[in-house]
């Protein structure tokens, strides 16, 4: 996994550059030379209102990803126990807070732009309804379920909560979409493409040449003395089937059944679906992290940036936190705008831009816990091995290390590494 951006690449200017447009009340606190990249310190409501007056930004942002507070009624701390941000708005107040900001985001988004909103099970349905209202239900594209952490054993009386959700909307029907694929694994190849073509050694699978539904046109006609099976039609016209057969791309079974050969070397990979299992947040000591609470997985952000923007596009995260979106955008040669209201977030981002990230060990390794010898005890599987009662471990984690300070949050939804 990448560890952040290089010092030189993100070496920006901490001095505020004054805008020629006197309307602006906010100026970036970090800007990289003349590039479009900028980081703002302030309430995103005010900053985005300002950005509406900036012609290089309004209607020009190709991708917005946000990971706002989730209405947890909690205060979050960094791993070094600094207050990072509060998440105390709940219910209607929370929805109103999101509404006024999502309306601004819609204005800032390009006509072919996309927006991804990351939430957990508390407010995702309320915000889905709000997004339908603001972006239009017909512009809803996906609701991605992400596995956020390893399985939990301490959840009582219910199923372990290891998922969160990303709502993906576009501004219109015509939007940037770079389909994403996973690479084939050896096992999957053997299962899915079990045949080797004689003469070429190409690996392939056999698929039917018909599809459901009757057709009156060419694809419903006789081919090689056969009609499509009852209720079906040929996937290709008889002329195209002749061509495929002439190229050796039709396999004939011993009882005369035709099947089309689909070759592995023509596959781009396994198309990504809407359940993401590979992007857990910080989950072991070797994971590089800023130490900021709720820091998201950099590779997950890269997938989103790749799918919904192109090189040179403008990407915005107006709840930037530790700057994961900005780093993903930067590493993939996109321009970016980051906004955050928190001192700690700004401090963490500036440090990340200059020094990258550290392993979890480096963040927590030096601090000893009461009665526990080594930080490896923070990991669920290690605690099990050590025979520690899971509830006590959770309690201990909350006392000693975590992101949870007060509020009425049970803590169970957090994935404590
Ligand atoms: C869940 S964190 C984002 C974490 C981020 N995705 C990451 O990978 O580190 C939410 C962030 O939103 C910021 N925030 C909350 N309200 C805000 C507001 N009105 N304007 C700007 N930032 C805000 C908080 O300071 C916090 O850093």
Tab-separated table of C-alpha atoms and ligand atoms in Angstrom:
chain	number	residue	atom	x	y	z
A	1	UNK	CA	0.000	0.000	0.000
A	2	UNK	CA	1.236	3.476	-0.748
A	3	UNK	CA	2.463	5.367	2.250
A	4	UNK	CA	1.494	8.843	1.228
A	5	UNK	CA	2.759	11.382	-1.165
A	6	UNK	CA	6.307	12.476	-1.638
A	7	UNK	CA	7.599	15.525	0.098
A	8	UNK	CA	8.455	17.364	-3.056
A	9	UNK	CA	5.236	16.586	-4.830
A	10	UNK	CA	2.966	17.990	-2.166
A	11	UNK	CA	5.265	20.735	-0.965
A	12	UNK	CA	2.856	23.622	-0.923
A	13	UNK	CA	2.715	27.119	0.359
A	14	UNK	CA	1.465	27.657	3.859
A	15	UNK	CA	1.079	31.379	3.309
A	16	UNK	CA	-2.367	32.461	2.283
A	17	UNK	CA	-2.406	33.803	-1.233
A	18	UNK	CA	-4.897	36.593	-1.611
A	19	UNK	CA	-7.536	36.190	-4.224
A	20	UNK	CA	-8.138	38.815	-6.861
A	21	UNK	CA	-11.826	38.390	-6.283
A	22	UNK	CA	-12.690	40.521	-3.278
A	23	UNK	CA	-15.777	38.396	-2.553
A	24	UNK	CA	-13.763	35.567	-1.109
A	25	UNK	CA	-13.623	35.351	2.621
A	26	UNK	CA	-11.749	32.057	2.645
A	27	UNK	CA	-8.362	31.421	1.168
A	28	UNK	CA	-6.586	28.134	0.950
A	29	UNK	CA	-4.144	27.580	3.765
A	30	UNK	CA	-2.135	25.311	1.519
A	31	UNK	CA	-1.658	25.606	-2.191
A	32	UNK	CA	0.862	23.993	-4.461
A	33	UNK	CA	2.362	26.697	-6.656
A	34	UNK	CA	-0.064	27.589	-9.411
A	35	UNK	CA	-1.750	24.188	-9.445
A	36	UNK	CA	-5.448	23.862	-8.744
A	37	UNK	CA	-4.719	21.908	-5.554
A	38	UNK	CA	-5.792	23.655	-2.394
A	39	UNK	CA	-6.648	22.959	1.187
A	40	UNK	CA	-9.098	25.131	3.116
A	41	UNK	CA	-9.438	25.396	6.872
A	42	UNK	CA	-13.011	26.262	7.788
A	43	UNK	CA	-16.656	25.278	7.720
A	44	UNK	CA	-17.295	23.722	4.344
A	45	UNK	CA	-20.622	25.560	4.159
A	46	UNK	CA	-18.864	28.920	4.052
A	47	UNK	CA	-15.970	27.732	1.922
A	48	UNK	CA	-18.248	26.096	-0.663
A	49	UNK	CA	-20.371	29.229	-0.804
A	50	UNK	CA	-17.179	31.103	-1.641
A	51	UNK	CA	-16.190	28.527	-4.225
A	52	UNK	CA	-19.478	29.161	-6.026
A	53	UNK	CA	-17.957	32.513	-7.065
A	54	UNK	CA	-14.841	30.862	-8.430
A	55	UNK	CA	-15.318	30.121	-12.110
A	56	UNK	CA	-12.503	27.631	-12.158
A	57	UNK	CA	-14.410	25.554	-9.613
A	58	UNK	CA	-18.181	26.075	-9.955
A	59	UNK	CA	-19.592	23.336	-12.175
A	60	UNK	CA	-16.060	22.019	-12.752
A	61	UNK	CA	-15.597	19.414	-10.028
A	62	UNK	CA	-15.667	15.983	-11.615
A	63	UNK	CA	-15.740	13.942	-8.422
A	64	UNK	CA	-16.766	14.596	-4.838
A	65	UNK	CA	-16.164	11.991	-2.133
A	66	UNK	CA	-17.295	12.779	1.401
A	67	UNK	CA	-17.066	10.877	4.620
A	68	UNK	CA	-18.921	13.271	6.907
A	69	UNK	CA	-19.745	12.785	10.579
A	70	UNK	CA	-22.221	9.889	10.908
A	71	UNK	CA	-24.509	11.282	13.655
A	72	UNK	CA	-22.813	9.113	16.281
A	73	UNK	CA	-23.246	11.708	19.058
A	74	UNK	CA	-19.580	11.322	19.924
A	75	UNK	CA	-16.313	13.169	20.030
A	76	UNK	CA	-13.414	11.582	18.209
A	77	UNK	CA	-9.783	11.620	19.257
A	78	UNK	CA	-6.613	10.814	17.401
A	79	UNK	CA	-4.459	7.899	18.420
A	80	UNK	CA	-2.348	10.428	20.263
A	81	UNK	CA	-5.446	11.440	22.255
A	82	UNK	CA	-5.954	14.845	20.665
A	83	UNK	CA	-9.571	15.893	20.100
A	84	UNK	CA	-10.082	15.556	16.367
A	85	UNK	CA	-13.714	16.345	15.661
A	86	UNK	CA	-17.168	16.304	17.168
A	87	UNK	CA	-20.078	14.374	15.747
A	88	UNK	CA	-22.930	15.610	17.907
A	89	UNK	CA	-25.655	16.522	15.416
A	90	UNK	CA	-28.359	13.882	15.228
A	91	UNK	CA	-31.817	13.365	13.720
A	92	UNK	CA	-33.328	16.282	11.817
A	93	UNK	CA	-30.471	18.611	12.738
A	94	UNK	CA	-28.071	16.219	11.056
A	95	UNK	CA	-30.230	15.925	7.937
A	96	UNK	CA	-30.504	19.742	7.725
A	97	UNK	CA	-26.732	20.061	8.098
A	98	UNK	CA	-26.245	17.603	5.237
A	99	UNK	CA	-28.979	19.128	3.065
A	100	UNK	CA	-27.519	22.619	2.979
A	101	UNK	CA	-24.088	21.235	2.134
A	102	UNK	CA	-25.214	18.683	-0.469
A	103	UNK	CA	-27.088	21.479	-2.278
A	104	UNK	CA	-23.817	23.396	-2.564
A	105	UNK	CA	-21.953	20.285	-3.702
A	106	UNK	CA	-24.481	19.798	-6.471
A	107	UNK	CA	-23.789	23.327	-7.716
A	108	UNK	CA	-20.041	22.786	-7.647
A	109	UNK	CA	-20.217	19.433	-9.455
A	110	UNK	CA	-19.633	19.263	-13.217
A	111	UNK	CA	-22.570	18.188	-15.404
A	112	UNK	CA	-20.805	14.833	-15.927
A	113	UNK	CA	-19.618	14.626	-12.326
A	114	UNK	CA	-20.151	12.041	-9.595
A	115	UNK	CA	-20.602	12.172	-5.858
A	116	UNK	CA	-19.911	9.432	-3.319
A	117	UNK	CA	-21.247	9.789	0.231
A	118	UNK	CA	-19.819	7.404	2.835
A	119	UNK	CA	-22.044	6.676	5.857
A	120	UNK	CA	-22.904	3.940	8.296
A	121	UNK	CA	-26.229	2.310	9.068
A	122	UNK	CA	-27.426	5.179	11.290
A	123	UNK	CA	-28.220	7.752	8.636
A	124	UNK	CA	-27.649	6.076	5.290
A	125	UNK	CA	-31.349	5.683	4.538
A	126	UNK	CA	-32.224	9.233	5.605
A	127	UNK	CA	-29.431	10.565	3.423
A	128	UNK	CA	-30.436	8.286	0.520
A	129	UNK	CA	-33.846	9.976	0.527
A	130	UNK	CA	-32.164	13.381	0.697
A	131	UNK	CA	-29.832	12.503	-2.187
A	132	UNK	CA	-32.805	11.333	-4.274
A	133	UNK	CA	-34.364	14.737	-3.637
A	134	UNK	CA	-31.230	16.760	-4.445
A	135	UNK	CA	-29.596	14.720	-7.228
A	136	UNK	CA	-32.701	12.934	-8.540
A	137	UNK	CA	-33.610	9.296	-7.928
A	138	UNK	CA	-32.752	8.522	-11.546
A	139	UNK	CA	-29.160	9.612	-10.878
A	140	UNK	CA	-28.709	7.050	-8.127
A	141	UNK	CA	-26.087	4.585	-9.390
A	142	UNK	CA	-25.060	2.294	-6.539
A	143	UNK	CA	-25.120	1.721	-2.847
A	144	UNK	CA	-21.817	0.051	-2.062
A	145	UNK	CA	-21.532	-2.103	1.025
A	146	UNK	CA	-18.006	-2.054	2.374
A	147	UNK	CA	-16.557	-4.462	4.881
A	148	UNK	CA	-14.878	-2.007	7.232
A	149	UNK	CA	-13.134	-4.343	9.669
A	150	UNK	CA	-12.494	-7.927	10.663
A	151	UNK	CA	-15.226	-10.025	12.259
A	152	UNK	CA	-16.080	-9.164	15.824
A	153	UNK	CA	-16.685	-11.566	18.610
A	154	UNK	CA	-17.797	-9.117	21.249
A	155	UNK	CA	-21.143	-8.112	19.734
A	156	UNK	CA	-23.953	-9.320	21.984
A	157	UNK	CA	-27.494	-10.262	20.928
A	158	UNK	CA	-27.051	-9.303	17.298
A	159	UNK	CA	-24.924	-9.821	14.213
A	160	UNK	CA	-21.466	-8.250	14.218
A	161	UNK	CA	-21.539	-4.877	12.525
A	162	UNK	CA	-18.684	-4.886	10.050
A	163	UNK	CA	-20.152	-2.918	7.157
A	164	UNK	CA	-20.643	0.650	6.118
A	165	UNK	CA	-22.117	2.141	2.959
A	166	UNK	CA	-21.246	4.446	0.113
A	167	UNK	CA	-24.014	6.134	-1.866
A	168	UNK	CA	-22.938	6.840	-5.440
A	169	UNK	CA	-24.911	9.429	-7.459
A	170	UNK	CA	-24.137	11.328	-10.613
A	171	UNK	CA	-25.297	14.773	-11.631
A	172	UNK	CA	-26.737	13.525	-14.912
A	173	UNK	CA	-27.075	10.460	-17.113
A	174	UNK	CA	-23.905	11.315	-18.945
A	175	UNK	CA	-21.039	10.850	-16.541
A	176	UNK	CA	-17.407	9.741	-16.381
A	177	UNK	CA	-17.292	6.001	-15.790
A	178	UNK	CA	-14.129	3.944	-16.051
A	179	UNK	CA	-15.260	0.414	-15.311
A	180	UNK	CA	-13.065	-1.182	-12.670
A	181	UNK	CA	-11.900	-4.794	-12.565
A	182	UNK	CA	-10.242	-7.139	-10.117
A	183	UNK	CA	-7.507	-9.364	-11.469
A	184	UNK	CA	-8.292	-13.045	-11.908
A	185	UNK	CA	-6.833	-15.280	-9.209
A	186	UNK	CA	-5.334	-18.657	-10.189
A	187	UNK	CA	-8.148	-20.563	-8.454
A	188	UNK	CA	-10.841	-18.534	-10.149
A	189	UNK	CA	-9.217	-18.953	-13.552
A	190	UNK	CA	-9.190	-22.737	-13.179
A	191	UNK	CA	-12.831	-22.720	-12.106
A	192	UNK	CA	-14.184	-20.207	-14.616
A	193	UNK	CA	-12.026	-20.944	-17.673
A	194	UNK	CA	-11.456	-24.729	-17.446
A	195	UNK	CA	-10.695	-25.491	-21.121
A	196	UNK	CA	-7.541	-25.152	-23.218
A	197	UNK	CA	-7.964	-24.768	-26.970
A	198	UNK	CA	-6.080	-27.298	-29.020
A	199	UNK	CA	-3.496	-25.749	-31.286
A	200	UNK	CA	-3.511	-22.309	-29.629
A	201	UNK	CA	-3.298	-23.278	-25.928
A	202	UNK	CA	-5.721	-20.436	-25.191
A	203	UNK	CA	-7.715	-20.885	-21.997
A	204	UNK	CA	-11.478	-20.522	-22.464
A	205	UNK	CA	-14.937	-21.222	-21.105
A	206	UNK	CA	-18.019	-22.406	-23.008
A	207	UNK	CA	-21.187	-20.336	-22.830
A	208	UNK	CA	-24.623	-20.770	-24.449
A	209	UNK	CA	-25.201	-18.983	-27.725
A	210	UNK	CA	-28.819	-18.208	-26.866
A	211	UNK	CA	-30.413	-15.750	-24.431
A	212	UNK	CA	-33.876	-15.472	-22.822
A	213	UNK	CA	-36.791	-13.952	-24.790
A	214	UNK	CA	-38.202	-14.617	-28.242
A	215	UNK	CA	-37.341	-12.368	-31.214
A	216	UNK	CA	-38.973	-12.049	-34.599
A	217	UNK	CA	-35.902	-10.713	-36.396
A	218	UNK	CA	-32.726	-12.464	-37.566
A	219	UNK	CA	-31.797	-13.754	-34.087
A	220	UNK	CA	-35.073	-15.694	-33.933
A	221	UNK	CA	-34.368	-17.512	-37.213
A	222	UNK	CA	-33.090	-20.990	-38.022
A	223	UNK	CA	-29.294	-21.504	-37.856
A	224	UNK	CA	-27.635	-24.722	-39.085
A	225	UNK	CA	-31.010	-26.405	-39.152
A	226	UNK	CA	-31.838	-25.393	-35.533
A	227	UNK	CA	-34.243	-22.869	-34.092
A	228	UNK	CA	-33.314	-21.218	-30.780
A	229	UNK	CA	-34.700	-23.211	-27.801
A	230	UNK	CA	-38.293	-22.440	-26.765
A	231	UNK	CA	-38.643	-18.893	-25.322
A	232	UNK	CA	-35.103	-17.900	-26.372
A	233	UNK	CA	-33.233	-16.217	-29.238
A	234	UNK	CA	-29.698	-16.473	-30.646
A	235	UNK	CA	-27.239	-14.012	-29.135
A	236	UNK	CA	-25.971	-13.225	-32.653
A	237	UNK	CA	-27.457	-13.218	-36.121
A	238	UNK	CA	-27.015	-16.474	-38.094
A	239	UNK	CA	-24.450	-14.666	-40.297
A	240	UNK	CA	-22.368	-13.681	-37.256
A	241	UNK	CA	-22.647	-17.226	-35.852
A	242	UNK	CA	-21.298	-18.540	-39.178
A	243	UNK	CA	-18.380	-16.153	-38.871
A	244	UNK	CA	-17.649	-17.228	-35.276
A	245	UNK	CA	-17.787	-20.879	-36.321
A	246	UNK	CA	-15.439	-20.268	-39.232
A	247	UNK	CA	-12.977	-18.673	-36.754
A	248	UNK	CA	-13.117	-21.770	-34.529
A	249	UNK	CA	-14.950	-19.828	-31.821
A	250	UNK	CA	-17.888	-22.242	-31.600
A	251	UNK	CA	-17.476	-25.487	-29.689
A	252	UNK	CA	-19.680	-28.373	-30.855
A	253	UNK	CA	-20.453	-31.012	-28.216
A	254	UNK	CA	-20.555	-34.711	-29.189
A	255	UNK	CA	-24.361	-34.507	-29.455
A	256	UNK	CA	-24.218	-31.466	-31.742
A	257	UNK	CA	-24.871	-28.669	-29.239
A	258	UNK	CA	-23.103	-25.410	-30.167
A	259	UNK	CA	-21.454	-23.258	-27.454
A	260	UNK	CA	-19.450	-20.108	-27.801
A	261	UNK	CA	-15.859	-20.005	-26.613
A	262	UNK	CA	-15.010	-17.048	-24.350
A	263	UNK	CA	-11.266	-16.590	-23.957
A	264	UNK	CA	-9.505	-15.605	-20.736
A	265	UNK	CA	-7.006	-13.437	-22.625
A	266	UNK	CA	-9.868	-11.256	-23.834
A	267	UNK	CA	-11.194	-10.650	-20.323
A	268	UNK	CA	-10.244	-7.402	-18.573
A	269	UNK	CA	-10.743	-9.074	-15.189
A	270	UNK	CA	-13.654	-9.520	-12.830
A	271	UNK	CA	-15.951	-6.512	-12.955
A	272	UNK	CA	-16.201	-4.843	-9.565
A	273	UNK	CA	-19.563	-5.319	-7.858
A	274	UNK	CA	-21.216	-3.313	-5.094
A	275	UNK	CA	-19.880	-5.328	-2.166
A	276	UNK	CA	-16.294	-4.358	-1.291
A	277	UNK	CA	-14.455	-6.761	0.955
A	278	UNK	CA	-10.870	-5.709	0.364
A	279	UNK	CA	-10.761	-2.226	1.827
A	280	UNK	CA	-10.721	-2.612	5.587
A	281	UNK	CA	-9.610	0.449	7.488
A	282	UNK	CA	-6.429	0.308	9.534
A	283	UNK	CA	-6.265	-3.345	10.544
A	284	UNK	CA	-2.783	-4.283	11.642
A	285	UNK	CA	0.410	-2.776	12.905
A	286	UNK	CA	1.919	-2.677	9.448
A	287	UNK	CA	-0.848	-0.576	7.999
A	288	UNK	CA	0.346	2.935	7.377
A	289	UNK	CA	-1.812	5.541	9.016
A	290	UNK	CA	-1.936	9.164	10.031
A	291	UNK	CA	-3.407	8.269	13.422
A	292	UNK	CA	-6.502	10.338	12.589
A	293	UNK	CA	-9.754	8.667	13.667
A	294	UNK	CA	-11.955	7.253	10.910
A	295	UNK	CA	-9.146	7.560	8.376
A	296	UNK	CA	-10.331	5.683	5.293
A	297	UNK	CA	-8.509	3.092	3.233
A	298	UNK	CA	-6.334	4.763	0.602
A	299	UNK	CA	-6.769	1.960	-1.941
A	300	UNK	CA	-10.549	2.260	-1.652
A	301	UNK	CA	-10.299	5.958	-2.449
A	302	UNK	CA	-8.060	5.188	-5.402
A	303	UNK	CA	-10.664	2.831	-6.792
A	304	UNK	CA	-13.312	5.566	-6.564
A	305	UNK	CA	-11.023	8.183	-8.088
A	306	UNK	CA	-10.098	5.859	-10.965
A	307	UNK	CA	-13.721	4.875	-11.652
A	308	UNK	CA	-15.213	8.359	-11.643
A	309	UNK	CA	-12.548	10.772	-12.875
A	310	UNK	CA	-9.766	11.096	-15.411
A	311	UNK	CA	-6.247	12.478	-15.145
A	312	UNK	CA	-6.247	16.249	-14.701
A	313	UNK	CA	-9.823	16.312	-13.318
A	314	UNK	CA	-10.742	18.216	-10.183
A	315	UNK	CA	-11.644	16.091	-7.134
A	316	UNK	CA	-13.065	17.528	-3.904
A	317	UNK	CA	-13.393	16.196	-0.370
A	318	UNK	CA	-14.991	18.837	1.840
A	319	UNK	CA	-14.853	16.631	4.986
A	320	UNK	CA	-11.233	15.836	4.303
A	321	UNK	CA	-10.113	14.525	7.735
A	322	UNK	CA	-6.643	13.087	7.306
A	323	UNK	CA	-6.672	13.870	3.566
A	324	UNK	CA	-7.021	10.327	2.183
A	325	UNK	CA	-9.041	11.472	-0.834
A	326	UNK	CA	-6.556	14.225	-1.582
A	327	UNK	CA	-3.624	11.821	-1.486
A	328	UNK	CA	-5.467	9.327	-3.723
A	329	UNK	CA	-6.276	12.120	-6.191
A	330	UNK	CA	-2.735	13.442	-6.117
A	331	UNK	CA	-1.125	10.035	-6.656
A	332	UNK	CA	-3.437	9.465	-9.622
A	333	UNK	CA	-2.612	12.838	-11.222
A	334	UNK	CA	-5.922	14.521	-10.473
A	335	UNK	CA	-6.207	18.013	-9.015
A	336	UNK	CA	-7.905	18.379	-5.676
A	337	UNK	CA	-9.647	20.653	-3.203
A	338	UNK	CA	-9.763	19.687	0.457
A	339	UNK	CA	-11.751	21.379	3.222
A	340	UNK	CA	-11.844	20.645	6.926
A	341	UNK	CA	-13.013	22.552	9.950
A	342	UNK	CA	-10.723	20.884	12.485
A	343	UNK	CA	-7.299	22.084	13.665
A	344	UNK	CA	-6.207	18.525	14.164
A	345	UNK	CA	-7.308	17.452	10.669
A	346	UNK	CA	-5.389	20.331	9.102
A	347	UNK	CA	-2.323	19.545	11.181
A	348	UNK	CA	-2.536	15.854	10.276
A	349	UNK	CA	-2.998	16.622	6.560
A	350	UNK	CA	-0.078	19.016	6.405
A	351	UNK	CA	2.078	16.452	8.133
A	352	UNK	CA	0.843	13.746	5.757
A	353	UNK	CA	1.562	15.880	2.699
A	354	UNK	CA	5.106	16.415	3.893
A	355	UNK	CA	6.012	13.212	5.678
A	356	UNK	CA	3.563	10.562	4.476
A	357	UNK	CA	2.137	8.138	7.011
A	358	UNK	CA	3.518	5.948	9.791
A	359	UNK	CA	2.745	2.391	10.784
A	360	UNK	CA	0.281	1.831	13.577
A	361	UNK	CA	3.144	0.540	15.706
A	362	UNK	CA	4.857	3.874	15.453
A	363	UNK	CA	1.681	5.608	16.604
A	364	UNK	CA	0.766	3.408	19.521
A	365	UNK	CA	3.756	1.189	20.069
A	366	UNK	CA	5.423	3.329	22.667
A	367	UNK	CA	2.421	3.602	24.944
A	368	UNK	CA	1.941	0.749	27.392
A	369	UNK	CA	-1.502	-0.276	28.546
A	370	UNK	CA	-2.361	-1.030	32.136
A	371	UNK	CA	-1.653	-4.679	32.743
A	372	UNK	CA	-0.961	-5.418	29.118
A	373	UNK	CA	2.513	-5.988	27.924
A	374	UNK	CA	2.327	-5.428	24.221
A	375	UNK	CA	0.187	-3.515	21.750
A	376	UNK	CA	-0.458	-6.695	19.795
A	377	UNK	CA	-3.174	-7.275	22.376
A	378	UNK	CA	-5.214	-4.685	20.557
A	379	UNK	CA	-6.002	-7.077	17.794
A	380	UNK	CA	-9.030	-9.261	18.193
A	381	UNK	CA	-7.363	-12.455	17.096
A	382	UNK	CA	-4.443	-11.819	19.427
A	383	UNK	CA	-6.769	-11.117	22.325
A	384	UNK	CA	-8.537	-14.370	21.668
A	385	UNK	CA	-5.245	-16.207	21.641
A	386	UNK	CA	-4.382	-14.540	24.918
A	387	UNK	CA	-7.695	-15.772	26.361
A	388	UNK	CA	-8.960	-12.308	27.215
A	389	UNK	CA	-12.685	-11.790	27.587
A	390	UNK	CA	-13.613	-9.732	24.533
A	391	UNK	CA	-15.865	-7.274	26.411
A	392	UNK	CA	-13.086	-6.396	28.764
A	393	UNK	CA	-10.806	-5.782	25.842
A	394	UNK	CA	-13.293	-3.429	24.267
A	395	UNK	CA	-13.749	-1.611	27.546
A	396	UNK	CA	-10.038	-1.407	27.951
A	397	UNK	CA	-9.623	-0.076	24.453
A	398	UNK	CA	-12.190	2.595	25.076
A	399	UNK	CA	-10.447	3.611	28.279
A	400	UNK	CA	-6.985	3.684	26.940
A	401	UNK	CA	-6.683	4.308	23.298
A	402	UNK	CA	-9.557	5.043	21.319
A	403	UNK	CA	-11.374	7.444	19.321
A	404	UNK	CA	-14.386	7.412	21.584
A	405	UNK	CA	-14.569	10.016	24.316
A	406	UNK	CA	-18.132	10.708	25.279
A	407	UNK	CA	-21.694	10.669	24.019
A	408	UNK	CA	-24.050	7.746	24.069
A	409	UNK	CA	-22.366	5.653	21.471
A	410	UNK	CA	-21.933	2.016	22.361
A	411	UNK	CA	-18.581	1.787	20.641
A	412	UNK	CA	-19.512	-1.505	19.048
A	413	UNK	CA	-19.772	-0.002	15.620
A	414	UNK	CA	-16.195	1.103	15.708
A	415	UNK	CA	-13.596	-1.209	14.364
A	416	UNK	CA	-10.845	-1.014	16.857
A	417	UNK	CA	-7.739	-2.571	15.464
B	1	LIG	C1	-15.120	11.059	9.270
B	1	LIG	S1	-13.964	12.357	9.209
B	1	LIG	C2	-13.265	12.188	7.603
B	1	LIG	C3	-12.154	11.194	7.561
B	1	LIG	C4	-11.478	11.111	6.202
B	1	LIG	N1	-12.324	10.481	5.227
B	1	LIG	C5	-10.143	10.386	6.260
B	1	LIG	O1	-9.897	9.466	5.461
B	1	LIG	O2	-9.357	10.727	7.139
B	1	LIG	C6	-15.010	13.761	9.067
B	1	LIG	C7	-14.272	15.080	8.980
B	1	LIG	O3	-15.227	16.101	8.696
B	1	LIG	C8	-14.781	17.296	9.320
B	1	LIG	N2	-15.941	18.202	9.418
B	1	LIG	C9	-17.050	18.065	10.188
B	1	LIG	N3	-17.889	19.098	9.978
B	1	LIG	C10	-17.305	19.887	9.047
B	1	LIG	C11	-17.669	21.102	8.418
B	1	LIG	N4	-18.837	21.711	8.691
B	1	LIG	N5	-16.823	21.648	7.527
B	1	LIG	C12	-15.638	21.034	7.223
B	1	LIG	N6	-15.237	19.892	7.800
B	1	LIG	C13	-16.055	19.318	8.686
B	1	LIG	C14	-14.229	16.834	10.663
B	1	LIG	O4	-13.331	17.793	11.201
B	1	LIG	C15	-13.569	15.519	10.275
B	1	LIG	O5	-12.205	15.699	9.996
